[in-house]
Amino acid sequence: MGSKHSDNGQAESTVAVDDPARIRNVALVGPSGSGKTTLAEALLAAAGVLSRAGTVTDGTTVCDHDPAARRQQRSVGLAVAPLMHDGVKVNLIDTPGYADFVGELRAGLRAADAALFVVCAAEGVDAATAALWRECAQVGMPRALVVARLDHPRADFAAELASCRDAFGSAVLPLYLPVGDSALDSLITQRRFDHSGGEVTITDLDDDARAAIADARAELLEGIIAESEDESLMDRYLSGEEIDTDTVVADLETAVARGCFHPVVPVCALTGVGLAELLEVLTRGFPSPLEHPLPLVTDPQGRPHAAIVPDPRGPLAAEVVRTAVDSYVGRVSLVRVFSGTLRPERQVHVSGHGLADRGHEDHDADERVAHVYSPLGAALREVPYCVAGDVCALTKVGSAETGDTLSAPEDPILMTPWTMPEPLLPVAVVARTRSDEDAMARNLARLVAGDPTLRMDRNPETHQLVLWCMGEAHADVVLARLRAGGAEIDTEPVKVSMRETFGGAARGHGRHVKQSGGHGQYAVCDIEVEPLPTGSGFEFRDRVVGGAVPHQFIPSVEKGVRAQLARGLSTGNPVVDVRVTLVDGKAHSVDSSDAAFQTAGSLALKDAAAKTSVMLLEPIDAVRVRLPDEHLGTVLGDLSARRGRVLGTESEGTGFTVVAAEVPATNLVRYLIDLRSLTSGSATFTRAFARFDPMPASLAAQLT
């Protein structure tokens, strides 16, 4: 972001809207490859924002400005592209459709007031599309659909509409019927609009066309009028009264805003069919920010605060929905304003809380906003203000991270954060040189600040830097951005933290006697070691009699034993679940010391380990897999192959089953990738540490 131009002839100026009622924030949602970015490009050209539309294959679209998006030829982050139509500003929020970037999708939904689903007329509704629909439904997002790519050789609007209704419900109804890829029949106005400029009424159509329009129109009007606030309207319609178009359109907007009716518009971005009609639907049929529920707020300490309303004259309440770093202007924060008006040359309070586990420590700071911009993909165009309901971009607000709240310094608030998905694919990275370590650290701090779905873990046991990502595509983007920042890095196999424990009781003798001139070192101790039940930890007991080990050195023995437990015995992993009892020893009046007895305690533990077996313990994770019923057998077989133990299954009654299992963590490193492959991307899972269990001896032998 930050450039003033792109190479597809985009306009440089924009209009700052001062009335939330004249704003529409629409997230473009759909599976990867459905045509969302191409549709956004076509709408921008149709509205006069662009002089010509770019293409995804050429890497010239406004929304796919990220180098990773151009390389992968799919969106990897959300982008905002505003346009004006009929006096209404429409902020198109292009979101990625690939599962790895669901965090960007959720951020886009936070910034939007409605979602426009884009599906291909030749593809049908797959599991990924259904999953995205559920994502929108979970946050109560109003939804409409575009059936795109009508020019595809296998395009079949009727079949695609049937597939959408099967997947999303009977509330999915078309506003237009396509006539090939060159014209549309409007079910509300009963007119045919030809792309060549011609327009005819239904009376001029043949009998078959009139019958098709009449049947579809009756179902559409009943679906819209059912949501009307005028309870007499349905009776009037059923009695044969003709309902005027303005009333139908007003009720359409109400039905969409309530999230109980989902209109469908057929569109062909390449020929332009349906673009003008879609712009009409966006501006007249979609809800404004005034109709969308706002996030709950508290003060920075978590105490209750008065609810915010979308009033430009109210107190400032805005949220950072995305953070990027531009090579020219530095940090760029994409902001949705929910209340008040954001103006340049003003102080704002930045609050961020609740994501400490992902590297976002709690913070509160006052920052000065120098300029306010309207983003158009990568371009930033300065505007005098940004009112409640609008989306803007800020630069160089140094402490602002994705998810942070911007508010007035005299009345600071904190918005309830949106739900972040859990990253489940670990990638271990290592810098090639010391200078690369510094560059990697700087770039990682920027990436973590901008991407809440990325978690950084410095494992003190394996000594690895592990980046937890949403999948392979997400990991590829993260690694590419690290390298683009000047860090030469490599990846290595992820190590899983293990534990050791004693397989049986044993007695150990530790003798540390050295004479090197002056004071020597003298310490002797005898210990008994016995295993404890799983999860018991470590116990130390003293059964010395007669002062064989002076009282002041007994803690030294324990300290030496604990240090050796932490270092491990056979594989270098910490030792757990043992009881060590000090039973005897010897001391010297001059040469005994704290250090000598620490060493003797360590030697005694090693000696005991040599006299019995030491078992390797592996972490066991509790796993819950949500998957379509048709993949149940395949997934259960795969879990068994991973040495998993299935605890039970639970049917959700919607064609999905949840499987509860316990699986060794060593067999879950790449489970995210394998599960998606087994279920065509339709399954999800969660994991949480349960306990440590003994690893089978045959496998443990390979690690020792």
XYZ file of C-alpha atoms in Angstrom:
704
model
C 0.000 0.000 0.000
C 1.013 3.629 -0.239
C 1.593 4.170 -3.971
C -0.245 7.001 -5.722
C -0.974 5.113 -8.932
C -1.334 1.621 -10.329
C -0.833 0.760 -13.960
C -4.493 0.316 -14.894
C -5.537 3.934 -15.085
C -7.160 4.420 -11.709
C -8.544 7.753 -10.641
C -6.601 9.775 -8.081
C -9.393 11.551 -6.236
C -12.271 10.351 -4.126
C -15.239 11.825 -2.339
C -15.453 11.970 1.446
C -19.022 11.071 2.370
C -20.492 12.824 5.418
C -23.668 10.736 5.884
C -23.534 7.060 6.974
C -26.819 6.473 5.135
C -24.904 7.051 1.879
C -22.309 4.347 2.606
C -22.377 0.613 1.835
C -19.614 -1.643 3.125
C -19.745 -4.893 1.161
C -17.373 -7.822 1.643
C -16.811 -9.910 -1.478
C -16.804 -13.488 -0.226
C -16.374 -16.793 -2.005
C -13.995 -19.654 -2.718
C -10.629 -19.072 -4.303
C -10.992 -18.752 -8.090
C -14.666 -17.808 -8.053
C -13.960 -14.406 -9.594
C -14.248 -11.978 -6.663
C -11.254 -9.857 -7.618
C -12.247 -9.832 -11.292
C -15.768 -8.744 -10.317
C -14.398 -5.922 -8.139
C -12.238 -4.759 -11.035
C -15.220 -4.771 -13.405
C -17.403 -2.839 -10.947
C -14.680 -0.217 -10.485
C -14.437 0.198 -14.248
C -18.230 0.331 -14.624
C -18.439 3.065 -11.974
C -15.718 5.089 -13.665
C -13.099 4.620 -10.959
C -10.817 2.831 -13.445
C -10.336 3.703 -17.069
C -9.744 0.023 -17.798
C -10.012 -3.174 -15.810
C -6.893 -5.150 -14.939
C -6.625 -8.934 -14.837
C -5.540 -11.449 -12.204
C -3.316 -13.341 -14.644
C -1.423 -10.158 -15.562
C -1.167 -9.074 -11.925
C -2.720 -5.678 -12.717
C -5.833 -5.712 -10.535
C -6.372 -3.063 -7.882
C -7.092 -5.505 -5.054
C -4.347 -8.093 -5.639
C -1.479 -5.670 -5.162
C 0.503 -7.860 -2.757
C 3.511 -9.571 -4.442
C 2.441 -12.883 -2.908
C -1.046 -12.486 -4.398
C 0.408 -11.836 -7.831
C 2.740 -14.823 -7.527
C 0.010 -17.204 -6.356
C -2.647 -15.547 -8.578
C -5.125 -15.475 -5.708
C -5.913 -13.015 -2.937
C -3.871 -13.436 0.242
C -5.167 -10.391 2.129
C -8.203 -8.162 2.200
C -8.233 -5.011 0.100
C -10.633 -2.066 -0.059
C -11.786 -0.453 -3.298
C -14.444 2.313 -2.987
C -16.680 3.544 -5.786
C -19.540 6.042 -6.117
C -22.879 5.147 -7.691
C -26.024 7.228 -7.643
C -24.681 9.350 -4.766
C -23.817 6.316 -2.613
C -20.283 5.292 -1.685
C -19.719 1.534 -1.903
C -16.623 0.192 -0.175
C -15.878 -3.108 -1.889
C -13.885 -5.262 0.543
C -12.215 -8.043 -1.415
C -11.426 -10.990 0.886
C -9.365 -14.133 0.215
C -11.308 -17.322 -0.434
C -8.591 -19.814 0.456
C -8.918 -21.471 3.858
C -5.428 -20.399 4.960
C -6.521 -16.758 4.969
C -9.778 -17.095 6.900
C -8.380 -14.534 9.366
C -8.431 -11.938 6.592
C -11.995 -12.970 5.777
C -13.095 -12.416 9.372
C -11.393 -9.027 9.436
C -13.225 -8.134 6.223
C -16.539 -9.185 7.737
C -15.806 -6.995 10.749
C -15.370 -3.998 8.455
C -18.436 -4.824 6.330
C -22.172 -4.456 6.834
C -23.107 -7.136 4.282
C -21.446 -9.938 2.334
C -21.729 -10.493 -1.397
C -21.086 -14.151 -2.166
C -19.469 -14.781 -5.532
C -19.910 -18.243 -7.050
C -18.968 -19.485 -10.502
C -21.833 -20.437 -12.834
C -19.941 -23.581 -13.844
C -18.694 -24.907 -10.522
C -21.568 -25.635 -8.132
C -21.291 -25.086 -4.377
C -18.358 -26.970 -2.871
C -17.477 -27.634 0.769
C -15.216 -24.580 0.960
C -18.050 -22.295 -0.164
C -20.421 -23.825 2.374
C -17.820 -23.294 5.088
C -17.502 -19.619 4.131
C -21.290 -19.262 4.232
C -21.265 -20.640 7.774
C -18.514 -18.146 8.700
C -20.831 -15.315 7.627
C -23.886 -16.826 9.286
C -22.044 -17.167 12.605
C -21.505 -13.404 12.782
C -25.057 -12.592 11.585
C -23.879 -11.037 8.336
C -26.549 -10.165 5.715
C -25.744 -12.065 2.512
C -26.522 -11.844 -1.191
C -25.118 -13.836 -4.092
C -23.591 -13.190 -7.484
C -23.485 -16.015 -9.999
C -20.454 -14.948 -12.007
C -18.667 -16.072 -15.161
C -21.790 -16.492 -17.273
C -19.498 -16.660 -20.318
C -17.886 -19.888 -19.131
C -18.350 -22.739 -21.665
C -20.017 -24.874 -18.988
C -22.030 -22.060 -17.402
C -25.488 -23.149 -16.223
C -27.280 -20.512 -14.168
C -30.275 -22.697 -13.345
C -28.074 -25.535 -12.064
C -25.917 -23.134 -10.050
C -28.993 -21.516 -8.515
C -30.322 -24.951 -7.542
C -26.963 -25.834 -6.003
C -26.985 -22.590 -3.991
C -30.515 -23.220 -2.737
C -29.610 -26.773 -1.726
C -26.573 -25.521 0.196
C -27.894 -22.245 1.619
C -31.659 -22.669 1.874
C -34.852 -21.637 0.128
C -34.324 -17.951 1.035
C -31.897 -17.775 -1.906
C -33.886 -16.284 -4.806
C -32.879 -14.520 -8.054
C -33.681 -10.902 -8.819
C -32.791 -11.429 -12.497
C -32.719 -14.331 -14.930
C -29.889 -14.373 -17.491
C -30.556 -14.704 -21.198
C -27.309 -16.319 -22.288
C -24.435 -14.025 -21.381
C -25.781 -10.919 -23.105
C -29.034 -9.942 -21.368
C -30.991 -10.105 -18.101
C -34.687 -10.370 -17.346
C -35.663 -8.328 -14.274
C -38.170 -10.154 -12.104
C -39.198 -6.978 -10.269
C -39.700 -4.586 -13.207
C -40.494 -7.356 -15.734
C -38.156 -5.871 -18.316
C -35.314 -7.358 -20.329
C -32.019 -5.443 -20.298
C -29.693 -6.195 -23.170
C -26.017 -5.319 -22.858
C -26.120 -3.704 -26.272
C -28.428 -1.048 -24.822
C -31.791 -2.435 -25.788
C -34.681 -2.730 -23.310
C -38.005 -4.465 -23.811
C -41.013 -5.130 -21.566
C -42.329 -8.557 -20.693
C -45.235 -8.135 -23.112
C -42.718 -8.134 -25.969
C -41.251 -11.519 -24.960
C -42.331 -14.928 -26.156
C -44.702 -17.151 -24.155
C -41.958 -19.331 -22.637
C -39.959 -16.316 -21.424
C -43.056 -14.683 -19.963
C -44.029 -17.881 -18.139
C -40.537 -18.349 -16.693
C -40.455 -14.754 -15.480
C -43.950 -14.967 -13.980
C -43.205 -18.119 -11.964
C -39.868 -16.858 -10.665
C -41.322 -13.412 -9.945
C -44.157 -14.798 -7.839
C -41.738 -16.750 -5.630
C -39.434 -13.728 -5.347
C -42.173 -11.277 -4.354
C -43.595 -13.645 -1.750
C -40.116 -14.053 -0.243
C -39.570 -10.277 -0.090
C -43.041 -9.280 1.085
C -42.922 -11.894 3.852
C -40.357 -9.648 5.570
C -42.318 -6.429 5.059
C -43.176 -4.329 8.104
C -46.563 -3.717 6.444
C -48.521 -6.797 7.569
C -51.314 -6.084 5.092
C -48.992 -6.163 2.092
C -49.026 -9.948 1.694
C -52.838 -10.044 1.729
C -52.960 -7.284 -0.873
C -50.474 -9.127 -3.057
C -52.280 -12.471 -2.774
C -55.557 -10.777 -3.634
C -54.047 -9.739 -6.965
C -53.054 -6.137 -6.208
C -49.946 -4.983 -8.100
C -47.301 -3.843 -5.626
C -45.312 -0.837 -6.836
C -41.604 -1.220 -7.460
C -40.443 1.272 -4.795
C -42.297 -0.662 -2.095
C -40.794 -3.964 -3.246
C -37.273 -2.502 -3.305
C -37.704 -1.018 0.182
C -38.878 -4.374 1.535
C -36.012 -6.082 -0.294
C -33.529 -3.929 1.620
C -35.287 -4.784 4.892
C -35.212 -8.511 4.140
C -31.509 -8.440 3.219
C -30.602 -6.401 6.310
C -32.335 -8.944 8.558
C -30.228 -11.721 7.073
C -33.271 -13.841 6.238
C -33.403 -13.261 2.482
C -30.529 -13.681 0.027
C -31.037 -12.203 -3.456
C -29.110 -13.544 -6.449
C -27.755 -11.462 -9.348
C -26.222 -13.103 -12.456
C -23.142 -11.243 -13.715
C -20.533 -11.596 -16.420
C -17.573 -9.372 -15.556
C -15.932 -9.726 -18.962
C -18.979 -8.758 -21.066
C -20.391 -6.325 -18.505
C -23.775 -8.044 -18.254
C -25.330 -7.505 -14.842
C -22.805 -4.932 -13.582
C -25.220 -1.998 -13.710
C -27.929 -4.116 -12.098
C -25.544 -5.261 -9.360
C -24.592 -1.656 -8.591
C -28.302 -0.874 -8.202
C -28.710 -3.792 -5.804
C -25.653 -2.735 -3.774
C -26.827 0.851 -3.383
C -30.597 0.325 -3.049
C -30.931 -3.208 -1.660
C -28.046 -3.482 0.811
C -28.108 -2.148 4.392
C -26.224 0.965 5.396
C -23.997 1.171 8.512
C -26.998 2.603 10.362
C -28.677 -0.820 10.246
C -25.762 -3.028 11.303
C -25.164 -3.959 14.974
C -21.999 -2.426 16.401
C -19.372 -4.192 18.516
C -19.666 -4.048 22.282
C -17.247 -1.710 24.034
C -15.682 -1.341 27.470
C -13.138 1.033 28.916
C -9.461 -0.085 28.648
C -9.730 -1.729 32.082
C -12.662 -3.872 30.953
C -15.345 -1.947 32.839
C -18.751 -1.364 31.183
C -19.056 1.588 28.823
C -22.014 3.171 27.095
C -22.865 1.561 23.744
C -21.665 3.329 20.614
C -23.912 4.395 17.733
C -23.018 5.192 14.089
C -23.251 8.957 14.569
C -20.589 11.155 12.917
C -21.063 13.647 15.767
C -20.634 11.005 18.480
C -17.475 9.989 20.364
C -14.758 8.453 18.218
C -14.757 4.649 18.026
C -12.776 2.968 15.258
C -10.955 -0.308 14.796
C -7.842 -1.418 12.918
C -8.948 -4.321 10.719
C -5.663 -4.798 8.883
C -2.051 -3.719 9.256
C 0.499 -3.712 6.446
C 4.005 -2.379 6.031
C 4.680 -0.387 2.873
C 8.247 0.122 1.675
C 7.547 3.816 1.013
C 5.307 5.035 3.832
C 5.890 2.412 6.546
C 3.030 0.993 8.591
C -0.427 1.380 7.033
C -3.501 0.748 9.178
C -6.813 -0.028 7.511
C -9.528 1.358 9.815
C -13.306 0.999 10.050
C -14.908 3.940 11.839
C -17.965 2.869 13.853
C -18.744 6.158 15.658
C -17.634 9.764 15.456
C -15.403 11.250 12.770
C -11.714 10.584 12.263
C -9.854 13.744 11.224
C -6.212 14.516 10.412
C -3.953 16.426 12.785
C -5.780 14.970 15.811
C -4.768 12.830 18.768
C -6.308 9.367 19.150
C -6.000 6.769 21.884
C -4.819 3.325 20.729
C -5.918 0.367 22.874
C -5.010 -3.264 22.261
C -5.874 -6.128 24.613
C -6.606 -9.839 24.589
C -4.071 -11.319 22.145
C -1.000 -11.679 24.357
C -0.797 -15.404 23.548
C -0.082 -14.481 19.915
C 2.560 -11.872 20.570
C 0.245 -8.849 20.907
C 0.942 -7.572 24.382
C -1.647 -5.312 26.019
C -0.954 -1.681 25.219
C -2.469 1.784 25.532
C -0.968 4.865 23.928
C -1.898 8.255 22.516
C -0.927 8.803 18.877
C -1.241 11.700 16.456
C -3.043 11.080 13.164
C -1.262 13.182 10.562
C -3.334 12.288 7.482
C -6.471 10.329 6.636
C -6.607 8.430 3.368
C -9.173 6.628 1.265
C -7.554 3.374 0.111
C -7.987 2.065 -3.412
C -6.068 -1.181 -3.277
C -2.464 -0.083 -2.877
C -3.157 3.580 -3.595
C -3.785 6.054 -0.771
C -5.790 9.180 -1.606
C -5.961 11.866 1.045
C -9.400 12.874 2.352
C -10.391 15.592 4.854
C -12.226 13.201 7.220
C -13.756 9.751 7.627
C -17.191 9.541 9.239
C -18.920 6.777 11.160
C -19.631 3.857 8.864
C -16.771 4.540 6.461
C -13.400 2.847 5.922
C -10.106 4.693 5.685
C -6.355 4.194 5.983
C -3.855 5.771 8.368
C -0.080 5.811 8.093
C 2.657 5.824 10.713
C 0.424 5.152 13.706
C 3.281 3.231 15.253
C 1.589 1.437 18.135
C -1.546 0.365 16.220
C -1.890 -3.343 15.454
C -4.636 -5.366 13.828
C -7.604 -5.553 16.192
C -6.724 -2.371 18.113
C -9.324 0.262 19.011
C -8.906 3.960 18.174
C -10.873 6.363 20.356
C -10.806 9.860 21.793
C -7.990 10.405 24.355
C -10.466 11.984 26.773
C -12.808 8.973 26.541
C -10.735 5.873 25.687
C -12.610 2.663 24.920
C -11.883 -0.911 23.898
C -13.935 -2.903 21.386
C -14.677 -6.576 21.896
C -12.333 -8.332 19.433
C -13.593 -10.595 16.689
C -12.873 -14.312 16.953
C -9.492 -15.311 15.584
C -8.933 -18.785 14.123
C -6.232 -20.897 15.748
C -3.102 -21.486 13.634
C -2.389 -25.224 13.525
C 0.555 -25.690 11.138
C 3.978 -25.281 12.810
C 6.956 -24.164 10.716
C 10.425 -24.027 12.306
C 12.648 -21.294 10.874
C 16.330 -20.586 11.382
C 18.407 -17.630 10.229
C 21.516 -18.383 8.188
C 23.750 -15.769 9.807
C 23.791 -13.490 12.828
C 22.841 -10.484 10.707
C 19.931 -12.489 9.301
C 18.763 -13.106 12.871
C 18.465 -9.355 13.433
C 16.592 -8.831 10.160
C 14.312 -11.772 10.905
C 13.493 -10.433 14.377
C 12.564 -7.006 12.978
C 10.391 -8.446 10.220
C 8.708 -10.944 12.524
C 7.653 -8.143 14.857
C 5.966 -6.383 11.924
C 4.311 -9.548 10.658
C 2.938 -10.521 14.060
C 1.625 -6.974 14.584
C -0.315 -7.161 11.333
C -1.423 -10.794 11.298
C -3.307 -12.074 14.360
C -3.533 -15.540 12.779
C 0.247 -15.894 12.996
C 1.676 -17.072 16.317
C 5.369 -17.022 17.150
C 6.722 -19.543 19.648
C 10.295 -19.628 20.904
C 10.465 -23.115 22.387
C 12.936 -23.127 25.308
C 13.167 -26.939 25.268
C 13.778 -27.605 21.575
C 15.490 -24.198 21.069
C 13.506 -23.676 17.877
C 11.701 -20.603 16.614
C 8.341 -21.959 15.465
C 5.814 -19.975 13.435
C 2.287 -21.342 13.743
C 0.478 -20.708 10.458
C -2.973 -21.355 9.013
C -1.677 -23.685 6.298
C 0.943 -24.111 3.581
C -0.197 -21.111 1.541
C -0.139 -18.898 4.640
C 3.313 -20.207 5.565
C 4.533 -19.508 2.038
C 3.360 -15.891 2.297
C 4.931 -15.436 5.756
C 8.300 -16.856 4.656
C 8.265 -14.784 1.465
C 7.640 -11.592 3.444
C 10.439 -12.452 5.859
C 12.853 -12.945 2.987
C 11.632 -9.798 1.246
C 12.628 -7.915 4.395
C 16.261 -8.918 3.911
C 16.442 -12.045 6.095
C 17.985 -15.191 4.633
C 16.178 -18.006 6.409
C 15.730 -21.755 6.153
C 13.126 -24.128 7.505
C 13.850 -27.298 9.450
C 11.793 -30.202 10.801
C 9.686 -29.226 13.811
C 10.786 -30.878 17.033
C 8.187 -31.933 19.593
C 8.981 -31.463 23.280
C 9.245 -34.834 25.024
C 9.668 -35.932 28.623
C 11.489 -38.789 30.370
C 10.658 -40.772 33.473
C 12.008 -43.754 35.387
C 10.606 -47.126 34.418
C 11.272 -48.600 37.857
C 12.791 -47.890 41.251
C 16.582 -47.645 41.586
C 19.266 -46.551 43.988
C 21.978 -44.119 42.967
C 25.365 -43.232 44.411
C 26.959 -39.866 43.718
C 30.568 -39.210 44.696
C 32.314 -35.962 43.860
C 35.800 -35.826 45.403
C 38.574 -33.648 43.980
C 41.764 -32.232 45.443
C 43.354 -29.424 43.460
C 45.353 -27.513 46.057
C 43.841 -25.399 48.772
C 40.215 -26.246 49.444
C 39.131 -29.343 47.558
C 35.689 -30.621 46.685
C 34.077 -33.393 48.673
C 30.493 -34.613 48.565
C 28.944 -38.059 48.658
C 25.237 -38.847 48.583
C 23.004 -41.868 48.141
C 19.496 -41.517 46.776
C 16.516 -43.713 46.008
C 14.451 -42.939 42.920
C 10.948 -44.254 42.218
C 8.456 -43.392 39.491
C 5.205 -41.591 40.305
C 1.829 -41.610 38.534
C 1.503 -39.505 35.377
C 1.157 -35.820 36.169
C 2.560 -36.054 39.709
C 5.619 -33.945 38.945
C 8.696 -34.153 41.173
C 9.014 -34.874 44.867
C 12.149 -34.691 47.027
C 12.409 -36.286 50.454
C 15.088 -36.308 53.126
C 15.631 -39.502 55.153
C 19.197 -38.853 56.255
C 19.954 -39.881 59.834
C 22.833 -39.023 62.097
C 23.851 -35.944 60.131
C 25.576 -37.945 57.403
C 24.758 -35.044 55.101
C 24.887 -31.746 56.984
C 21.547 -29.961 57.070
C 22.791 -26.979 55.058
C 23.773 -29.214 52.113
C 20.503 -31.124 51.757
C 18.972 -28.319 49.598
C 22.159 -28.469 47.508
C 21.536 -32.132 46.712
C 17.972 -31.297 45.717
C 19.187 -28.436 43.549
C 21.646 -30.735 41.755
C 18.959 -33.372 41.223
C 16.522 -30.776 39.823
C 19.159 -29.433 37.459
C 19.850 -32.920 36.114
C 16.120 -33.594 35.767
C 15.819 -30.479 33.611
C 18.789 -31.549 31.445
C 17.411 -35.051 30.972
C 19.136 -38.413 31.049
C 18.990 -40.483 27.879
C 17.508 -38.139 25.240
C 18.055 -34.709 26.762
C 14.387 -34.204 27.575
C 13.237 -33.131 31.065
C 12.537 -35.901 33.564
C 9.123 -35.836 35.276
C 6.957 -37.834 37.656
C 9.644 -39.153 40.007
C 10.289 -39.145 43.741
C 13.893 -38.780 44.887
C 14.771 -39.632 48.484
C 18.122 -38.704 50.004
C 19.035 -41.603 52.326
C 22.759 -41.276 53.103
C 25.979 -39.461 52.337
C 29.277 -38.133 53.573
C 30.743 -34.692 54.064
C 34.118 -33.146 54.811
C 34.510 -30.414 57.381
C 36.634 -28.281 55.028
C 36.140 -29.428 51.415
C 32.368 -29.873 51.316
C 30.387 -27.074 49.670
C 27.093 -26.225 48.040
C 28.557 -26.723 44.555
C 30.088 -30.085 45.495
C 26.796 -31.508 46.771
C 24.926 -30.179 43.716
C 27.343 -32.134 41.543
C 27.025 -35.225 43.751
C 23.207 -35.063 43.521
C 23.411 -34.892 39.731
C 25.805 -37.862 39.596
C 23.606 -39.900 41.919
C 20.584 -39.405 39.619
C 22.624 -40.506 36.594
C 23.805 -43.570 38.479
C 20.246 -44.518 39.394
C 19.160 -44.109 35.762
C 21.891 -46.498 34.635
C 20.462 -49.206 36.910
C 16.912 -49.170 35.549
C 15.016 -48.268 32.417
C 14.269 -44.680 31.447
C 11.053 -44.270 29.475
C 10.426 -41.597 26.870
C 7.114 -39.761 27.292
C 5.396 -38.111 24.339
C 2.737 -35.373 24.509
C -0.814 -36.473 23.792
C -3.253 -33.909 22.404
C -7.032 -33.922 22.707
C -8.316 -33.487 19.146
C -11.807 -32.637 17.893
C -12.396 -33.031 14.168
C -15.512 -31.629 12.481
C -16.098 -33.266 9.115
C -18.826 -34.173 6.606
C -20.370 -37.573 7.243
C -19.166 -38.990 3.928
C -15.528 -38.653 5.034
C -15.987 -40.231 8.465
C -14.509 -43.639 7.619
C -11.476 -42.130 5.916
C -10.716 -39.799 8.812
C -11.183 -42.507 11.447
C -8.771 -44.755 9.559
C -6.234 -41.953 9.325
C -6.497 -41.225 13.054
C -5.866 -44.880 13.788
C -2.788 -44.813 11.548
C -1.505 -41.890 13.623
C -1.780 -44.019 16.790
C -4.840 -42.024 17.775
C -7.469 -43.271 20.180
C -11.016 -42.309 19.204
C -13.058 -41.373 22.265
C -16.376 -40.961 20.502
C -18.339 -39.366 17.679
C -21.213 -36.921 17.799
C -23.562 -36.172 14.919
C -24.526 -32.540 14.413
C -27.599 -33.503 12.403
C -26.574 -31.269 9.470
C -24.482 -33.783 7.571
C -21.499 -33.202 9.836
C -19.944 -35.305 12.592
C -17.531 -34.304 15.357
C -14.898 -36.881 16.273
C -13.170 -36.687 19.658
C -9.803 -38.424 19.858
C -6.432 -38.412 21.586
C -3.432 -38.355 19.265
C 0.346 -38.158 19.894
C 1.520 -34.643 19.081
C 4.388 -36.039 17.000
C 1.787 -37.250 14.499
C -0.065 -33.923 14.313
C 2.700 -31.721 12.890
C 1.255 -31.872 9.350
C -2.252 -33.039 10.245
C -3.839 -29.804 9.004
C -2.510 -30.402 5.489
C -3.380 -34.092 5.462
C -6.894 -33.552 6.832
C -7.691 -30.998 4.143
C -6.425 -33.417 1.515
C -8.531 -36.286 2.874
C -11.732 -34.203 3.022
C -11.308 -31.801 0.064
C -10.859 -28.940 2.518
C -14.214 -29.483 4.218
C -12.986 -30.624 7.667
C -11.612 -28.556 10.532
C -10.042 -29.530 13.823
C -8.877 -28.186 17.149
C -6.184 -29.488 19.450
C -5.226 -29.006 23.090
C -2.546 -30.613 25.237
C -3.894 -33.453 27.375
C -0.957 -35.241 29.058
C 2.291 -37.141 28.534
C 2.164 -40.890 27.875
C 4.981 -43.453 27.412
C 6.098 -43.753 23.802
C 6.231 -47.293 22.389
C 9.699 -48.743 22.975
C 10.281 -49.405 19.269
C 9.694 -45.753 18.420
C 11.600 -44.441 21.439
C 14.613 -46.532 20.421
C 14.790 -44.588 17.148
C 15.228 -41.334 19.088
C 17.850 -42.515 21.591
